[in-house]
């Protein structure tokens, strides 16, 4: 007898969109994904509070900080307004609460460890144009702060391992460039994730350069004293201006990035000489 043909493989299910209703927000932020069997490419070695927060509203590989992964810009903005108190409560449960020591300090978080060297689609360097706008935004809030610090470490705090040779060699160079663009900024490294988040939660103003770690703190603050890039990853994003007008934090209104295709080798990349307006490739 001729064997029956094997059944055709089922088409993959379309990715689910990020939930933004209150009851779903409560579920995800009150029930950590790691207890629901969540995994990642390096779980649990590289798992930090930023991952914990973002993965709680992820389905598959969809990250809720990226506005492309929501049905619309309006729902993205409304969703984060709704989820902010759940985010704050979750961070507090992880001992991440506002540190008043930073009440007169503007904190700029710069993730440089696996980023940008991994060439992840959502993690790249930002051009000078972004930091010029950050400097103008901080200038408009000058009465709120006495100093600016860049919070950056060349290793992933959750991994408990030393920085990679490339991160150890280049992160300091990149931080120096950013400090120069901001005018006058010191640098600090805090390897304890909860303590670092406490600095961001308690700062007079918080600036993100991309990534879930500072995004988590910025959203949880809920006070408008948070500045972030579009977070839309690779590719053109013509909705950047509408995004900036809709979200409850400050943004540039442009999709700023120094795409990985513009960088031949991060080991020798001259960040200070990169195109001021960025590049998209």
Coordinates of C-alpha atoms in Angstrom, one line a residue:
X1 CA 0.0 0.0 0.0
X2 CA 1.1 3.5 -0.8
X3 CA 1.6 5.4 2.5
X4 CA -0.5 8.4 3.0
X5 CA 1.3 11.7 2.4
X6 CA 2.4 13.5 5.5
X7 CA 0.1 16.3 6.6
X8 CA 1.2 19.8 5.6
X9 CA 2.9 21.8 8.4
X10 CA 0.6 24.3 10.0
X11 CA 1.4 27.9 9.1
X12 CA 3.1 29.7 12.0
X13 CA 0.7 31.7 14.2
X14 CA 1.0 35.4 13.7
X15 CA 2.7 37.2 16.6
X16 CA 0.4 38.5 19.2
X17 CA 0.2 42.2 19.9
X18 CA 1.2 43.7 23.2
X19 CA -1.7 43.8 25.7
X20 CA -2.7 47.3 27.0
X21 CA -5.9 46.7 28.9
X22 CA -5.7 47.2 32.6
X23 CA -6.4 43.6 33.6
X24 CA -3.8 42.2 31.2
X25 CA -1.3 44.8 32.4
X26 CA -1.9 43.6 36.0
X27 CA -1.4 40.0 34.9
X28 CA 1.9 40.5 33.2
X29 CA 3.4 42.8 35.8
X30 CA 2.3 40.8 38.8
X31 CA 3.3 37.4 37.5
X32 CA 6.9 37.4 36.4
X33 CA 7.5 35.6 33.2
X34 CA 10.3 33.5 34.6
X35 CA 7.8 31.7 36.7
X36 CA 5.7 31.1 33.6
X37 CA 8.6 29.3 31.9
X38 CA 10.1 32.3 30.1
X39 CA 13.4 31.9 28.4
X40 CA 15.8 34.0 26.4
X41 CA 18.9 33.3 24.3
X42 CA 21.1 33.7 27.4
X43 CA 18.5 33.0 30.2
X44 CA 19.2 33.2 33.1
X45 CA 22.9 34.3 32.9
X46 CA 22.2 37.7 31.4
X47 CA 18.8 38.3 32.9
X48 CA 18.4 41.7 34.5
X49 CA 15.5 43.8 35.6
X50 CA 15.2 45.5 32.2
X51 CA 14.7 42.1 30.6
X52 CA 12.3 41.1 33.4
X53 CA 10.1 44.1 32.8
X54 CA 10.1 44.0 29.0
X55 CA 9.6 40.2 28.8
X56 CA 6.5 40.4 31.0
X57 CA 4.7 42.1 28.1
X58 CA 6.3 40.1 25.3
X59 CA 4.9 37.4 23.2
X60 CA 7.6 35.5 21.4
X61 CA 10.2 38.0 20.3
X62 CA 8.0 41.1 20.3
X63 CA 9.2 43.8 22.7
X64 CA 6.7 46.2 24.1
X65 CA 9.1 49.1 24.2
X66 CA 9.2 49.2 20.4
X67 CA 6.2 51.2 19.0
X68 CA 6.2 49.1 15.8
X69 CA 4.9 46.2 17.8
X70 CA 1.6 47.9 18.8
X71 CA -1.5 48.2 16.7
X72 CA -1.1 52.0 16.6
X73 CA 0.8 54.9 18.0
X74 CA -2.2 56.0 20.0
X75 CA -2.5 52.6 21.6
X76 CA 1.2 52.5 22.4
X77 CA 1.0 55.9 24.2
X78 CA -2.2 55.0 26.0
X79 CA -0.9 51.5 26.9
X80 CA 2.2 52.9 28.6
X81 CA 0.2 55.5 30.5
X82 CA -2.0 52.6 31.8
X83 CA 0.9 50.2 32.6
X84 CA 3.2 52.8 34.3
X85 CA 1.9 52.2 37.9
X86 CA 2.2 48.4 37.4
X87 CA 5.8 49.0 36.2
X88 CA 6.5 51.1 39.3
X89 CA 5.0 48.5 41.6
X90 CA 7.0 45.7 40.0
X91 CA 10.3 47.6 40.2
X92 CA 9.6 48.3 43.9
X93 CA 9.1 44.6 44.5
X94 CA 12.6 44.1 43.2
X95 CA 14.0 46.7 45.6
X96 CA 14.3 49.4 42.9
X97 CA 12.9 52.6 44.4
X98 CA 13.8 56.3 43.9
X99 CA 17.2 57.2 45.5
X100 CA 16.8 60.8 46.7
X101 CA 20.6 61.2 46.5
X102 CA 20.0 61.9 42.8
X103 CA 17.2 64.4 43.3
X104 CA 19.4 67.3 41.9
X105 CA 21.2 65.2 39.3
X106 CA 20.3 64.5 35.6
X107 CA 21.1 60.9 34.8
X108 CA 21.9 59.8 31.2
X109 CA 21.9 56.0 30.9
X110 CA 24.1 54.6 28.2
X111 CA 24.0 50.9 27.7
X112 CA 27.4 49.7 26.4
X113 CA 28.2 46.1 27.0
X114 CA 26.6 43.8 24.5
X115 CA 25.3 47.0 22.8
X116 CA 26.2 48.1 20.1
X117 CA 28.7 45.3 19.4
X118 CA 26.1 42.5 19.1
X119 CA 24.5 44.4 16.2
X120 CA 21.0 43.7 17.5
X121 CA 18.3 45.3 15.4
X122 CA 17.1 47.6 18.3
X123 CA 20.5 48.4 19.9
X124 CA 22.7 50.9 18.1
X125 CA 24.6 54.1 18.8
X126 CA 22.7 57.4 18.6
X127 CA 24.1 60.3 16.5
X128 CA 25.1 63.7 17.8
X129 CA 21.8 65.2 16.7
X130 CA 20.1 63.1 19.5
X131 CA 22.4 64.4 22.2
X132 CA 22.1 68.0 21.0
X133 CA 18.4 67.7 21.5
X134 CA 18.9 66.1 24.9
X135 CA 21.2 69.0 25.8
X136 CA 18.5 71.5 24.8
X137 CA 15.9 69.6 26.8
X138 CA 18.1 69.5 29.9
X139 CA 18.8 73.2 29.4
X140 CA 15.1 74.0 29.5
X141 CA 15.0 72.2 32.9
X142 CA 18.2 73.8 34.2
X143 CA 16.7 74.9 37.5
X144 CA 15.9 71.3 38.3
X145 CA 19.4 69.9 38.4
X146 CA 22.9 70.8 39.5
X147 CA 25.0 68.2 37.6
X148 CA 24.7 65.6 34.8
X149 CA 26.1 62.1 35.1
X150 CA 26.3 59.3 32.5
X151 CA 25.4 56.0 34.1
X152 CA 27.3 53.3 32.1
X153 CA 29.1 50.0 32.7
X154 CA 31.0 47.9 30.1
X155 CA 29.5 44.7 31.4
X156 CA 26.0 43.3 31.9
X157 CA 25.4 43.5 35.7
X158 CA 23.2 40.4 35.8
X159 CA 25.8 38.2 34.1
X160 CA 28.3 38.5 36.9
X161 CA 31.1 38.3 34.4
X162 CA 33.8 40.8 33.3
X163 CA 33.3 43.0 30.2
X164 CA 34.1 41.6 26.9
X165 CA 37.5 42.7 25.5
X166 CA 35.7 44.9 22.9
X167 CA 33.4 46.5 25.4
X168 CA 36.3 47.1 27.8
X169 CA 38.3 48.7 25.0
X170 CA 35.6 50.9 23.4
X171 CA 32.8 51.8 25.9
X172 CA 34.9 54.4 27.6
X173 CA 35.7 56.0 24.3
X174 CA 32.0 56.2 23.4
X175 CA 31.1 57.6 26.8
X176 CA 33.8 60.3 26.5
X177 CA 32.2 61.4 23.1
X178 CA 28.8 61.6 24.6
X179 CA 30.1 63.5 27.6
X180 CA 31.6 66.0 25.2
X181 CA 28.4 66.5 23.3
X182 CA 26.5 67.1 26.5
X183 CA 28.9 69.8 27.5
X184 CA 29.9 68.7 31.0
X185 CA 29.0 65.2 32.4
X186 CA 30.7 62.9 34.8
X187 CA 30.5 59.1 34.5
X188 CA 29.5 56.6 37.1
X189 CA 29.1 52.8 36.9
X190 CA 26.7 51.0 39.2
X191 CA 26.8 47.2 38.8
X192 CA 23.9 46.5 41.0
X193 CA 20.8 46.6 38.9
X194 CA 18.4 47.7 41.6
X195 CA 20.7 50.5 42.8
X196 CA 21.2 51.7 39.2
X197 CA 17.4 51.8 38.7
X198 CA 17.1 53.6 42.0
X199 CA 19.3 56.4 40.6
X200 CA 17.2 56.6 37.4
X201 CA 14.0 56.7 39.4
X202 CA 15.2 59.3 41.8
X203 CA 17.0 61.6 39.3
X204 CA 15.9 65.1 38.6
X205 CA 15.7 64.1 34.9
X206 CA 16.4 60.8 33.2
X207 CA 17.7 60.3 29.6
X208 CA 17.7 57.0 27.8
X209 CA 19.9 56.1 24.9
X210 CA 17.7 53.1 24.1
X211 CA 17.1 49.7 25.7
X212 CA 14.6 48.3 28.2
X213 CA 16.6 49.1 31.4
X214 CA 16.2 52.8 31.4
X215 CA 12.9 52.6 29.5
X216 CA 11.5 50.7 32.5
X217 CA 12.6 53.4 34.9
X218 CA 11.5 56.2 32.7
X219 CA 8.0 54.9 32.2
X220 CA 7.6 54.0 35.9
X221 CA 8.5 57.6 36.9
X222 CA 5.4 58.9 35.1
X223 CA 6.5 62.5 35.7
X224 CA 7.4 63.7 32.2
X225 CA 11.1 64.2 33.3
X226 CA 12.1 61.4 30.9
X227 CA 13.7 61.7 27.5
X228 CA 14.0 58.7 25.1
X229 CA 14.7 58.0 21.4
X230 CA 12.0 56.5 19.2
X231 CA 12.9 52.9 20.2
X232 CA 11.7 51.8 16.8
X233 CA 14.7 49.7 15.8
X234 CA 16.1 49.4 12.3
X235 CA 14.3 50.7 9.2
X236 CA 12.6 54.0 8.5
X237 CA 10.0 55.1 10.9
X238 CA 7.9 58.0 9.5
X239 CA 5.6 58.1 12.5
X240 CA 8.4 59.4 14.8
X241 CA 6.9 62.9 15.0
X242 CA 3.5 61.6 15.8
X243 CA 5.0 59.3 18.4
X244 CA 6.8 62.2 20.1
X245 CA 3.5 64.1 20.3
X246 CA 1.6 61.2 21.8
X247 CA 3.8 59.6 24.4
X248 CA 3.9 60.8 28.1
X249 CA 7.7 61.4 27.9
X250 CA 9.9 63.6 25.8
X251 CA 11.3 62.5 22.4
X252 CA 13.0 64.1 19.4
X253 CA 10.3 63.5 16.9
X254 CA 12.9 61.9 14.6
X255 CA 14.1 58.3 14.2
X256 CA 17.7 58.9 15.2
X257 CA 20.2 56.1 14.7
X258 CA 23.7 55.2 13.6
X259 CA 22.7 51.9 11.9
X260 CA 25.1 49.0 12.1
X261 CA 25.5 49.1 8.4
X262 CA 27.3 52.4 8.8
X263 CA 29.9 50.9 11.0
X264 CA 32.5 48.6 9.5
X265 CA 34.2 47.7 12.7
X266 CA 33.2 48.9 16.2
X267 CA 36.8 48.2 17.3
X268 CA 38.0 51.1 15.2
X269 CA 34.8 53.2 14.8
X270 CA 35.3 57.0 15.3
X271 CA 32.1 57.9 17.0
X272 CA 32.9 61.6 17.2
X273 CA 33.3 61.8 13.4
X274 CA 30.1 59.9 12.6
X275 CA 27.4 61.7 10.6
X276 CA 25.8 64.2 13.0
X277 CA 22.3 63.4 11.7
X278 CA 22.9 59.7 11.8
X279 CA 22.6 57.1 9.1
X280 CA 20.0 54.5 8.4
X281 CA 21.8 51.5 6.9

